[in-house]
mmCIF file of C-alpha atoms in Angstrom:
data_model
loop_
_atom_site.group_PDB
_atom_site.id
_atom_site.type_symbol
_atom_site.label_atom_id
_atom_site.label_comp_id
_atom_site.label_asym_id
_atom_site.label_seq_id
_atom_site.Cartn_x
_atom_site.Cartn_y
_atom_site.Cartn_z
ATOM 1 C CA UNK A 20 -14.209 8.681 -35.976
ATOM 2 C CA UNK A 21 -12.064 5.481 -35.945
ATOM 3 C CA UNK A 22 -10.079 6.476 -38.636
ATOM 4 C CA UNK A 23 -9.413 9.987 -37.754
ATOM 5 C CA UNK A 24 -8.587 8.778 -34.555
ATOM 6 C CA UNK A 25 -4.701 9.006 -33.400
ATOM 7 C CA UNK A 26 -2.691 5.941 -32.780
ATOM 8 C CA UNK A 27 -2.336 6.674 -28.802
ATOM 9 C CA UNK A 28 -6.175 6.792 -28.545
ATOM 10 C CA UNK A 29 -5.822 2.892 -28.936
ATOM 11 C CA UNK A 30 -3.679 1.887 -25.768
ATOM 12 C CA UNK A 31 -5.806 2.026 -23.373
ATOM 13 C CA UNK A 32 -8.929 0.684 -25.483
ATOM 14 C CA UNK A 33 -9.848 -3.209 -24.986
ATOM 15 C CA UNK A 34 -13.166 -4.645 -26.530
ATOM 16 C CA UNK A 35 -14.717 -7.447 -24.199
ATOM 17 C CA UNK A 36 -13.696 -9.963 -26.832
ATOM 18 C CA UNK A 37 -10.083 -9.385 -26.752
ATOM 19 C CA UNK A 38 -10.958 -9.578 -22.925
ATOM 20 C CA UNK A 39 -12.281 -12.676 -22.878
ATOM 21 C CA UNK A 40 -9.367 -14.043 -25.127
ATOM 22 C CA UNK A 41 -6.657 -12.778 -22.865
ATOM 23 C CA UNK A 42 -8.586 -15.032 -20.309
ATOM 24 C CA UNK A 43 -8.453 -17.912 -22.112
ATOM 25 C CA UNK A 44 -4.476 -17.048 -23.678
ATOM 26 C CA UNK A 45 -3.122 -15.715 -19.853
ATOM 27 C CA UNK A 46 -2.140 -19.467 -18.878
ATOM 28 C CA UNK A 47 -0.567 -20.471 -21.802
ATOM 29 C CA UNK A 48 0.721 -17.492 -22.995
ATOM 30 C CA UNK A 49 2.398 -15.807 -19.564
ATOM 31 C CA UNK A 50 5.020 -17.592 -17.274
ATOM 32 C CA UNK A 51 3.526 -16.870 -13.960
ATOM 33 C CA UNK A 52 5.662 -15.461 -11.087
ATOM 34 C CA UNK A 53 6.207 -18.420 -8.843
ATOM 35 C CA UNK A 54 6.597 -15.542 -5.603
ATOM 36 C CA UNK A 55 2.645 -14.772 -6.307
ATOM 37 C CA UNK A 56 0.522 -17.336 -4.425
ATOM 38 C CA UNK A 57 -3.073 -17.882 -5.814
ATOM 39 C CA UNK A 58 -2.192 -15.031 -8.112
ATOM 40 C CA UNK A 59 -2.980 -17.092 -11.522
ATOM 41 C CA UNK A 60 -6.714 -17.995 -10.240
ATOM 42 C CA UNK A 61 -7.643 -14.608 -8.358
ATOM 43 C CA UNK A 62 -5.954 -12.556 -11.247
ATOM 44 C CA UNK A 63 -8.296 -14.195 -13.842
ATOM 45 C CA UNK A 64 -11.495 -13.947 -11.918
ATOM 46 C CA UNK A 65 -10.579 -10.138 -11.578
ATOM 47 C CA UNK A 66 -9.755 -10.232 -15.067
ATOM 48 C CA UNK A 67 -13.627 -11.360 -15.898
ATOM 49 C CA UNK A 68 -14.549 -8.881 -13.799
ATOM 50 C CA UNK A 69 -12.923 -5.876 -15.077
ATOM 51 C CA UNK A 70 -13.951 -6.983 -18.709
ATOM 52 C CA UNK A 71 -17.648 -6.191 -17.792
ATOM 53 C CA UNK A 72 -16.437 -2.641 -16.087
ATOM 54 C CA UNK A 73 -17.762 0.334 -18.389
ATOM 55 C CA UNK A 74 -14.726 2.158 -16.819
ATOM 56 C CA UNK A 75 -12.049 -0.362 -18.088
ATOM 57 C CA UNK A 76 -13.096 -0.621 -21.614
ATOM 58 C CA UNK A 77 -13.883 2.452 -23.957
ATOM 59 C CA UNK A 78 -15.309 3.571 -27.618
ATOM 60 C CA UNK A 79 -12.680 5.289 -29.372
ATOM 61 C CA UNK A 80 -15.285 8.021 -29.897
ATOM 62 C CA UNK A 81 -15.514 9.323 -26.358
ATOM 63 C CA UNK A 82 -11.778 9.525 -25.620
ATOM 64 C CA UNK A 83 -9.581 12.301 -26.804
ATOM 65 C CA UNK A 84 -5.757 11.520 -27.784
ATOM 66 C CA UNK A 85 -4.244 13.361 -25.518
ATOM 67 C CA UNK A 86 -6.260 11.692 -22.587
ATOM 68 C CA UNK A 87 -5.131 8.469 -23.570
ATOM 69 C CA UNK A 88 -1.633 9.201 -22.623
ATOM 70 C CA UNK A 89 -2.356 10.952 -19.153
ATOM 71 C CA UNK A 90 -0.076 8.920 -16.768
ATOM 72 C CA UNK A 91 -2.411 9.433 -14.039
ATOM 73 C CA UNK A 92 -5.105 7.474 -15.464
ATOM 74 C CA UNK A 93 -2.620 4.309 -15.306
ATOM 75 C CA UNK A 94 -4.101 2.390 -12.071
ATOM 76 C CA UNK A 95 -0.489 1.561 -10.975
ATOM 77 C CA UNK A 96 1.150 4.858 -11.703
ATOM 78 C CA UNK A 97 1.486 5.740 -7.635
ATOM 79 C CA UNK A 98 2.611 1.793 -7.036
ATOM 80 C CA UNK A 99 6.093 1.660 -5.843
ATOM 81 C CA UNK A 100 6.421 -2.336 -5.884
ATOM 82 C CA UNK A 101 7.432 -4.202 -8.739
ATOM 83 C CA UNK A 102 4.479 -4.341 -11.179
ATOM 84 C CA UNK A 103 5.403 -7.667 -12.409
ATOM 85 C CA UNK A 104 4.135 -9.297 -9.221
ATOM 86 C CA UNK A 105 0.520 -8.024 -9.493
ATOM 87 C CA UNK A 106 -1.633 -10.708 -9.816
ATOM 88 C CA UNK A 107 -3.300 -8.225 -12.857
ATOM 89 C CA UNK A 108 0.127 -8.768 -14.590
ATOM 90 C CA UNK A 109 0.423 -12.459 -14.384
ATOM 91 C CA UNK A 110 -2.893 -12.839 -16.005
ATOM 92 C CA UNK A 111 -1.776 -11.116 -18.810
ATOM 93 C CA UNK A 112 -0.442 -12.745 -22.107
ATOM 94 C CA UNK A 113 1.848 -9.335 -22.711
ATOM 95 C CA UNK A 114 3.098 -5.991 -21.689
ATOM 96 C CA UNK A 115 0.801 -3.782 -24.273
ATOM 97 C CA UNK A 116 -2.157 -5.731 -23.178
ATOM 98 C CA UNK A 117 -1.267 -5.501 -19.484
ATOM 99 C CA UNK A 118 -0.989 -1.724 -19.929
ATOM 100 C CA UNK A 119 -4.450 -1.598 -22.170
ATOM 101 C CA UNK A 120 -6.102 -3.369 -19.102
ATOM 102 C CA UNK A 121 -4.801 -1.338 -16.205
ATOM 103 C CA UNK A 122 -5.477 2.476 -17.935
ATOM 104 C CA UNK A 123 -8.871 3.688 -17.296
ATOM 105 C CA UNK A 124 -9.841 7.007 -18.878
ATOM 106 C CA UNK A 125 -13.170 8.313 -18.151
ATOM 107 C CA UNK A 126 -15.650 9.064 -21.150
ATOM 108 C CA UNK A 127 -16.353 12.649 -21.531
ATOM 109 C CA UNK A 128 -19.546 14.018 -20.903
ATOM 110 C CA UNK A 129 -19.030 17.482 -21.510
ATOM 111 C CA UNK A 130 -16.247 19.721 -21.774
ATOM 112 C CA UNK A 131 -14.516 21.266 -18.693
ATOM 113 C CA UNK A 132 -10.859 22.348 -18.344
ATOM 114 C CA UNK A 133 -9.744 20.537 -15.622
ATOM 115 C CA UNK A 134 -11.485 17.640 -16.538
ATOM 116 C CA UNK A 135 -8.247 15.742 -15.992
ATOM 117 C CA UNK A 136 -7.637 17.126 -12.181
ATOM 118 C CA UNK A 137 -11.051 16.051 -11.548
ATOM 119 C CA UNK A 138 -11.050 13.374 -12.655
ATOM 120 C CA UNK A 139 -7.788 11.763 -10.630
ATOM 121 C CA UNK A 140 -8.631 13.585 -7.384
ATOM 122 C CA UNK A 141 -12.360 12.238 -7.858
ATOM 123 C CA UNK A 142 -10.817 8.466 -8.199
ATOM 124 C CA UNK A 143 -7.967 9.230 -4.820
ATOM 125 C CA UNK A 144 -10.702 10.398 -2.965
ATOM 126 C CA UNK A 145 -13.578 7.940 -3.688
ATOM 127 C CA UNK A 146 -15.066 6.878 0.046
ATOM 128 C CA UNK A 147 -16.710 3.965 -1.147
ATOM 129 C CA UNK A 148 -13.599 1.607 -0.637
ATOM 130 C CA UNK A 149 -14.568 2.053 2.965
ATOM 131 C CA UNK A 150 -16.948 -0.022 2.444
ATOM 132 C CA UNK A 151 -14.168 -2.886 2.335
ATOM 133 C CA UNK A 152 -13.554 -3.978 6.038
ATOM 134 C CA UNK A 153 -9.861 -4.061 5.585
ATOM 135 C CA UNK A 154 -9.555 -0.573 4.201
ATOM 136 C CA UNK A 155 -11.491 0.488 7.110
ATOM 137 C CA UNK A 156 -8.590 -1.686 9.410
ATOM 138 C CA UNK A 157 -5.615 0.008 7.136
ATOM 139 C CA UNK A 158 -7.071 3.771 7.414
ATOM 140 C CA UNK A 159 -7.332 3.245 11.351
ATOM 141 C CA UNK A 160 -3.859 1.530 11.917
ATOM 142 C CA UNK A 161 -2.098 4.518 9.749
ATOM 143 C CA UNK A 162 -3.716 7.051 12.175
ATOM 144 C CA UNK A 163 -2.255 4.840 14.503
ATOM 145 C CA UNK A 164 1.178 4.457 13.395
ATOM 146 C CA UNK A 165 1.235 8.750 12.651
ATOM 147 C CA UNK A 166 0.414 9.205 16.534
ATOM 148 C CA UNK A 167 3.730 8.165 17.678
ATOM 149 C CA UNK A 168 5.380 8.553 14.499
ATOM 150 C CA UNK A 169 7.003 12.098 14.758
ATOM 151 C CA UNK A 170 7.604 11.576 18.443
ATOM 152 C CA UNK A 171 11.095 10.516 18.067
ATOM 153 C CA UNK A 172 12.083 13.476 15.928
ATOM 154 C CA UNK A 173 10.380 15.992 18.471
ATOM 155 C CA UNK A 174 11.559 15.020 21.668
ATOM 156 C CA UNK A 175 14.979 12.900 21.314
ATOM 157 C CA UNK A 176 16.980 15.762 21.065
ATOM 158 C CA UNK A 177 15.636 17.395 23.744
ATOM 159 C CA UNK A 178 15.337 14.331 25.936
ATOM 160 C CA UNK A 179 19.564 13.924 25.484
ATOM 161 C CA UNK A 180 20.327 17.319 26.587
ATOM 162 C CA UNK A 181 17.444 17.909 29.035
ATOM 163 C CA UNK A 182 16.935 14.644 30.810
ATOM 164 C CA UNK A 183 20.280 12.751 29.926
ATOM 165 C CA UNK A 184 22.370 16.169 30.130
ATOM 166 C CA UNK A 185 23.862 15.026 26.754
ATOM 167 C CA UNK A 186 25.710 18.077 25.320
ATOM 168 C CA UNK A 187 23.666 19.672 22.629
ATOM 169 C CA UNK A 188 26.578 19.305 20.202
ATOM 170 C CA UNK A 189 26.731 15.659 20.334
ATOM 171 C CA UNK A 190 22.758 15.245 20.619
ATOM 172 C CA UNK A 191 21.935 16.917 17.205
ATOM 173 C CA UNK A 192 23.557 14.135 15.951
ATOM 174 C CA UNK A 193 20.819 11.682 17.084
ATOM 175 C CA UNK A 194 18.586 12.926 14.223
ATOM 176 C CA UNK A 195 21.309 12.268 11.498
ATOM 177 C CA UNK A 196 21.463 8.961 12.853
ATOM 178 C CA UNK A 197 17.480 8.296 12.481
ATOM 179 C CA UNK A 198 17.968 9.555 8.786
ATOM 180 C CA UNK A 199 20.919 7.168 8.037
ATOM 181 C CA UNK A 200 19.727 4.186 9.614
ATOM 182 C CA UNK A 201 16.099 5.044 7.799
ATOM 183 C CA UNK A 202 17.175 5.763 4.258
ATOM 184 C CA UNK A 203 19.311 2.476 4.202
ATOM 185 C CA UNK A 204 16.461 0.042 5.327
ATOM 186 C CA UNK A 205 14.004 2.109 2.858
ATOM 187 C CA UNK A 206 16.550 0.417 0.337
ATOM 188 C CA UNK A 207 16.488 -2.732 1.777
ATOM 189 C CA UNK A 208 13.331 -3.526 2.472
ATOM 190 C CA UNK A 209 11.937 -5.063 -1.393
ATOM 191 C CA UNK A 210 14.569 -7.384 -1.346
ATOM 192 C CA UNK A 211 13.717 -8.439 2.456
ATOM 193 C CA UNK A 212 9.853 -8.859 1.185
ATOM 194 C CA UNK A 213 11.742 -11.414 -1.570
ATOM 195 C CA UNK A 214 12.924 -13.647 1.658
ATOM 196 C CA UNK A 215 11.208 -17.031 1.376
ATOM 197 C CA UNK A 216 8.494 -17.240 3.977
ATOM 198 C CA UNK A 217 7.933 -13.010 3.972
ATOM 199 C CA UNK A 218 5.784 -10.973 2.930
ATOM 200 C CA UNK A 219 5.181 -6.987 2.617
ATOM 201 C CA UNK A 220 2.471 -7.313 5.535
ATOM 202 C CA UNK A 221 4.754 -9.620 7.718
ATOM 203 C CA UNK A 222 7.844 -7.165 7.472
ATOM 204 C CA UNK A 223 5.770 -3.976 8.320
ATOM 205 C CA UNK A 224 4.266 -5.862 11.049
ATOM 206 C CA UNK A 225 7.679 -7.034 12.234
ATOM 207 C CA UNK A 226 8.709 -3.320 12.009
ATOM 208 C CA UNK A 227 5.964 -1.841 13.854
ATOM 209 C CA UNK A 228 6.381 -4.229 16.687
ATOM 210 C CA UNK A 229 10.371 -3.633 17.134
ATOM 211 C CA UNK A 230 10.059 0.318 16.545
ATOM 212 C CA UNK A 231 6.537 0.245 19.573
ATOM 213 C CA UNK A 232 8.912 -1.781 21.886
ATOM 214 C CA UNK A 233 11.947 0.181 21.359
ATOM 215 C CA UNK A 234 9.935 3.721 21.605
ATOM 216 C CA UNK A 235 8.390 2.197 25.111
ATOM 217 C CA UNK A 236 12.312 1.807 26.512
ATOM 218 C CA UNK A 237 13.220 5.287 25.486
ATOM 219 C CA UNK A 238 12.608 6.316 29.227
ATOM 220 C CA UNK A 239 14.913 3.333 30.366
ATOM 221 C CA UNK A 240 17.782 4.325 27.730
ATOM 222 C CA UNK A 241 19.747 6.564 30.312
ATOM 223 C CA UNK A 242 23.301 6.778 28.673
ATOM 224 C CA UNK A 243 24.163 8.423 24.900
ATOM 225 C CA UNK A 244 24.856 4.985 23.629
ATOM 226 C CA UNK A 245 22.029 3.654 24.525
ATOM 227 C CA UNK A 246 19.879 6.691 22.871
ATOM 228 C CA UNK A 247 21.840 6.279 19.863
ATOM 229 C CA UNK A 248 20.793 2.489 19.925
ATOM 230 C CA UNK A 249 17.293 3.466 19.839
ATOM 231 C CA UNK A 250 17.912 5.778 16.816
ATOM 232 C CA UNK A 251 19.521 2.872 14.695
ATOM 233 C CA UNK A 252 16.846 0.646 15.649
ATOM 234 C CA UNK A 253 14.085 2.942 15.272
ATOM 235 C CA UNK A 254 14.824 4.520 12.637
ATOM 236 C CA UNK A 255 15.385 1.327 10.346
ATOM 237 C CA UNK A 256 12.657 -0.638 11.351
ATOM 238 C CA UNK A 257 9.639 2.228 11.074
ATOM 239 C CA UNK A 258 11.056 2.219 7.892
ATOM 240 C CA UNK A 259 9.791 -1.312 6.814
ATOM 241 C CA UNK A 260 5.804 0.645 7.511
ATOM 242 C CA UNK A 261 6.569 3.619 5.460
ATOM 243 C CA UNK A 262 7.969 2.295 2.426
ATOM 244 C CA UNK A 263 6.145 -0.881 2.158
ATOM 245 C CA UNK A 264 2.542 0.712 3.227
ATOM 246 C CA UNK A 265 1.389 1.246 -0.520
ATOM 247 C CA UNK A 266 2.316 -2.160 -1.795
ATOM 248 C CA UNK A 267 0.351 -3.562 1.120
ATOM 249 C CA UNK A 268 -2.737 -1.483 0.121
ATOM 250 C CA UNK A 269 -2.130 -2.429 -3.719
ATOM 251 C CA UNK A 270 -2.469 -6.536 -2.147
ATOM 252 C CA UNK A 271 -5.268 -6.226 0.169
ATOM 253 C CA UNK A 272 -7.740 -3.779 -2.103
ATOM 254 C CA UNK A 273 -6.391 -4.785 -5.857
ATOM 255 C CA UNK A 274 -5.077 -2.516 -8.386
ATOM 256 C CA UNK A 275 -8.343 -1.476 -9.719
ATOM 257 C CA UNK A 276 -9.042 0.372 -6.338
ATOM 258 C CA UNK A 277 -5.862 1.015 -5.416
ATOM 259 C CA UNK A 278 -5.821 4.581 -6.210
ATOM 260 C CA UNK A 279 -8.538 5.611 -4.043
ATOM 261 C CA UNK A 280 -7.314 3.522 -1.652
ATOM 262 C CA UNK A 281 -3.866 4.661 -1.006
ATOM 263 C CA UNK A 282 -5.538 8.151 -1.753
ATOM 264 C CA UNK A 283 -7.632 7.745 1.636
ATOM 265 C CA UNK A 284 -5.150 6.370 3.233
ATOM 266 C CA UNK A 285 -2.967 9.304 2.844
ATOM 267 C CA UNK A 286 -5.271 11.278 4.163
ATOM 268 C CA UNK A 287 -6.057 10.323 7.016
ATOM 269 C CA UNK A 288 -2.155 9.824 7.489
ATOM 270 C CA UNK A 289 -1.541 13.467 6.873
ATOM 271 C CA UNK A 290 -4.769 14.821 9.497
ATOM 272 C CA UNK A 291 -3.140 12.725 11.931
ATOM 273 C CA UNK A 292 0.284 14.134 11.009
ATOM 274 C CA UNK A 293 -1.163 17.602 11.540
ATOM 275 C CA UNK A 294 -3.127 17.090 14.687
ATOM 276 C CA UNK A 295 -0.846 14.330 16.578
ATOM 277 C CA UNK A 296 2.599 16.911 17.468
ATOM 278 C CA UNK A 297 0.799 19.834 18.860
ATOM 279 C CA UNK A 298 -0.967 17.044 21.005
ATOM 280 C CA UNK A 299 1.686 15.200 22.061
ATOM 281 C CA UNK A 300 3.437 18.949 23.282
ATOM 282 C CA UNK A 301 1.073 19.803 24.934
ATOM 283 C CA UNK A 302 0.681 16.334 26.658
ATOM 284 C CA UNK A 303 4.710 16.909 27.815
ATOM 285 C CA UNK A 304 3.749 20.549 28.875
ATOM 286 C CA UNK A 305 1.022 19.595 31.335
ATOM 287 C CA UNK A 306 3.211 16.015 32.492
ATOM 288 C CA UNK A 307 6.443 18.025 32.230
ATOM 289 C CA UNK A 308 8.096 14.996 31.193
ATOM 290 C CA UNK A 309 9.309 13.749 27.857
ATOM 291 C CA UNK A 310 8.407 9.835 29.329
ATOM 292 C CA UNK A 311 4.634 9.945 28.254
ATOM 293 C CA UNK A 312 4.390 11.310 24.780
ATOM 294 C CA UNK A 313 7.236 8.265 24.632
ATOM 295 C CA UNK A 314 5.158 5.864 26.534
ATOM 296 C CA UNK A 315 2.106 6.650 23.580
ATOM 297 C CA UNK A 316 3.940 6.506 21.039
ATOM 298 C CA UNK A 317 5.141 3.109 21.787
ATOM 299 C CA UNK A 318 1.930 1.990 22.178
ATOM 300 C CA UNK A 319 0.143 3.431 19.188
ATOM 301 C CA UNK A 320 3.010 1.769 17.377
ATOM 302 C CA UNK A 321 2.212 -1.847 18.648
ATOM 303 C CA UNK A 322 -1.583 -1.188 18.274
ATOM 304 C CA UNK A 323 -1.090 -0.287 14.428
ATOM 305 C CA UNK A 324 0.966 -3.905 14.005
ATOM 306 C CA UNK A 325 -1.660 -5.688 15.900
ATOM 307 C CA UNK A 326 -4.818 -4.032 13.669
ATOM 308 C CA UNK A 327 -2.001 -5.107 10.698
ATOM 309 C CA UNK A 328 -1.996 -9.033 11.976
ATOM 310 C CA UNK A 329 -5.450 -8.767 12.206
ATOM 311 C CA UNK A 330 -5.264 -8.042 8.389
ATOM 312 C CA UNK A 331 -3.223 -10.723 7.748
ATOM 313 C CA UNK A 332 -5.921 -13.397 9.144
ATOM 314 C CA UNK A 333 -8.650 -11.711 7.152
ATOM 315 C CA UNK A 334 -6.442 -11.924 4.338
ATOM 316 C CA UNK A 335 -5.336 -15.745 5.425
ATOM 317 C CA UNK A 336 -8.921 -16.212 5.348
ATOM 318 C CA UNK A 337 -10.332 -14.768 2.103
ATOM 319 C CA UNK A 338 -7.912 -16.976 0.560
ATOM 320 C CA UNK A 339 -9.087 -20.235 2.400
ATOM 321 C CA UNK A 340 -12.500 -19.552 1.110
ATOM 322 C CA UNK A 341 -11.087 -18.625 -2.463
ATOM 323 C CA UNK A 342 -9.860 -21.706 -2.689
ATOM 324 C CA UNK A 343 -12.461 -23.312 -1.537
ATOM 325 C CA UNK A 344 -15.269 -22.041 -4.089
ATOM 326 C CA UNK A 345 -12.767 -22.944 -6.672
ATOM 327 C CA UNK A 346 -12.439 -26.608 -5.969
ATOM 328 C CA UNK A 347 -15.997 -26.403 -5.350
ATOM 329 C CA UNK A 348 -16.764 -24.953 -8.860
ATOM 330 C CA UNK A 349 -13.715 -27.408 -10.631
ATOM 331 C CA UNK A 350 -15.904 -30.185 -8.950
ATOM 332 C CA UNK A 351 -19.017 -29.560 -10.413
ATOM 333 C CA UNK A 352 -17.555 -28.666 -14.111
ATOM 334 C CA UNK A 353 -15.348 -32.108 -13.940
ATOM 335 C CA UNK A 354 -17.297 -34.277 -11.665
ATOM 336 C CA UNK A 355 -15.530 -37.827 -10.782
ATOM 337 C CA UNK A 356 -15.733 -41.121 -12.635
ATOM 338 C CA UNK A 357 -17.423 -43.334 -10.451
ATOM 339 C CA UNK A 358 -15.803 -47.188 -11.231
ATOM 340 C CA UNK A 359 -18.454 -49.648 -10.861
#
């Protein structure tokens, strides 16, 4: 009962008339992030639409108290960005309503003791956002990116002191270099997205490109220096893909789907990162040469950034036509005053 029921219980519960009056109140009431492009517009229609979702709003009766405060069931708890640009933020007149909006508990049917496990690996693993073109584009160019991505810490090493006759002493070293160079641009790489004129999708894209080029010159890098070159560079600019992948799968599907998204995602990142190493070994067993598994990697690398550019027109586009339907729409609420 309502008055029985706990004061958490409340947080994540919305009725669709406070909905539609956070609609109306977002404008007004919220200064809009001027970084987020379209955001105001696309946030609100998505806003409408969640307000009619039977998974977004709950009765108080079907949710137990200590549900309510599951952090899992938050739809941005796995999103590493900054949660202030999400266009589901900016249409928001306030924090508590923000977080009422974006927590999404599932109503208990009958009792089960893992209910809660079920119920987030149920939402990470739910197939139909492969229905969405460009979550079909983002699973394939992440099995992509994972086919050359562990080449460089398999075979550089061995290509120093095997091929380049690099003492093994001074080799090791090569990995601590990837490492540095990597953790540094993982730190980096929000406040590069903030750059005017970039975006999360342009900097992976950038990063894939420069890490597929540099992995295709490995077998041209005959000197130390030159190896250790193609560490630094390497390892900083794969960097941009891996720590800025879930923030571009939080823009392109939305937050509401974002679990399942990045949930698939990950998935078919960590098959590939099972399957693609013993593959590319036994590719340099039969070849006996380090310069192919090399030569593939490169190339899966620049075929991930160019399924990622694809992305970014289909993403160019949907906007285009956004904007379109709403001038189209503010045309026939407000039509013009014809002077005679």
């Amino acid at each position: 009962r309502d008055e029985d029921a706990p004061a958490t219980t409340t947080l994540p519960l919305l009725s669709g008339t406070k909905n539609a009056e956070a609609v109306g109140t977002s404008v007004s009431g919220h200064n809009p992030n001027p970084n987020i492009h379209e955001g105001e517009t696309e946030g609100m229609l998505r806003k409408q639409s969640r307000a009619n979702s039977t998974t977004s709003v709950k009765s108080r009766q079907s949710i137990k108290a200590e549900d309510a405060v599951r952090p899992l069931y938050k739809e941005d708890i796995l999103y590493q960005g900054d949660t202030r640009d999400l266009p589901e933020f900016q249409s928001q007149p306030d924090i508590p309503t923000y977080i009422q909006e974006t927590t999404k508990i599932p109503e208990t049917t009958k009792k089960s003791p893992m209910k809660a496990f079920w119920d987030v690996f149920l939402s990470m693993t739910n197939i139909n956002v492969l229905n969405d073109k460009k979550m079909i584009i983002i699973c394939l160019a992440n099995v992509c990116s994972m086919i050359g991505y562990y080449t460089p810490y398999l075979f550089i090493v061995k290509v120093a002191t095997e091929e380049r006759s690099i003492p093994k002493s001074s080799a090791v070293f090569l990995l601590s270099i990837i490492g540095f160079s990597n953790t540094f641009v993982r730190f980096t790489s929000g406040w590069i997205t903030k750059i005017p004129y970039m975006s999360p999708l342009l900097v992976n894209n950038i990063g894939l490109t420069v890490a597929g080029i540099a992995t295709l010159l490995v077998p041209f890098c005959g000197t130390h220096g030159l190896l250790i070159a193609y560490c630094i560079i390497w390892g900083g600019f794969i960097a941009f893909h891996v720590s800025l992948s879930p923030v571009i799968v939080c823009q392109l599907v939305g937050l509401e789907r974002y679990s399942s998204a990045l949930g698939l995602t990950l998935m078919f990142r960590g098959i590939t990162s099972l399957t693609a190493p013993p593959v590319m070994g036994a590719i340099r067993d039969v070849t006996a040469s380090f310069n192919i598994p090399f030569m593939i990697g490169g190339t899966s690398f620049i075929t991930s950034a160019l399924m990622h550019f694809c992305l970014m027109w289909i993403n160019r586009q949907e906007e285009v036509n956004a904007r379109k339907k709403t001038n189209e729409n503010t045309t026939e609420t407000n039509p013009a005053t014809i002077n005679v």
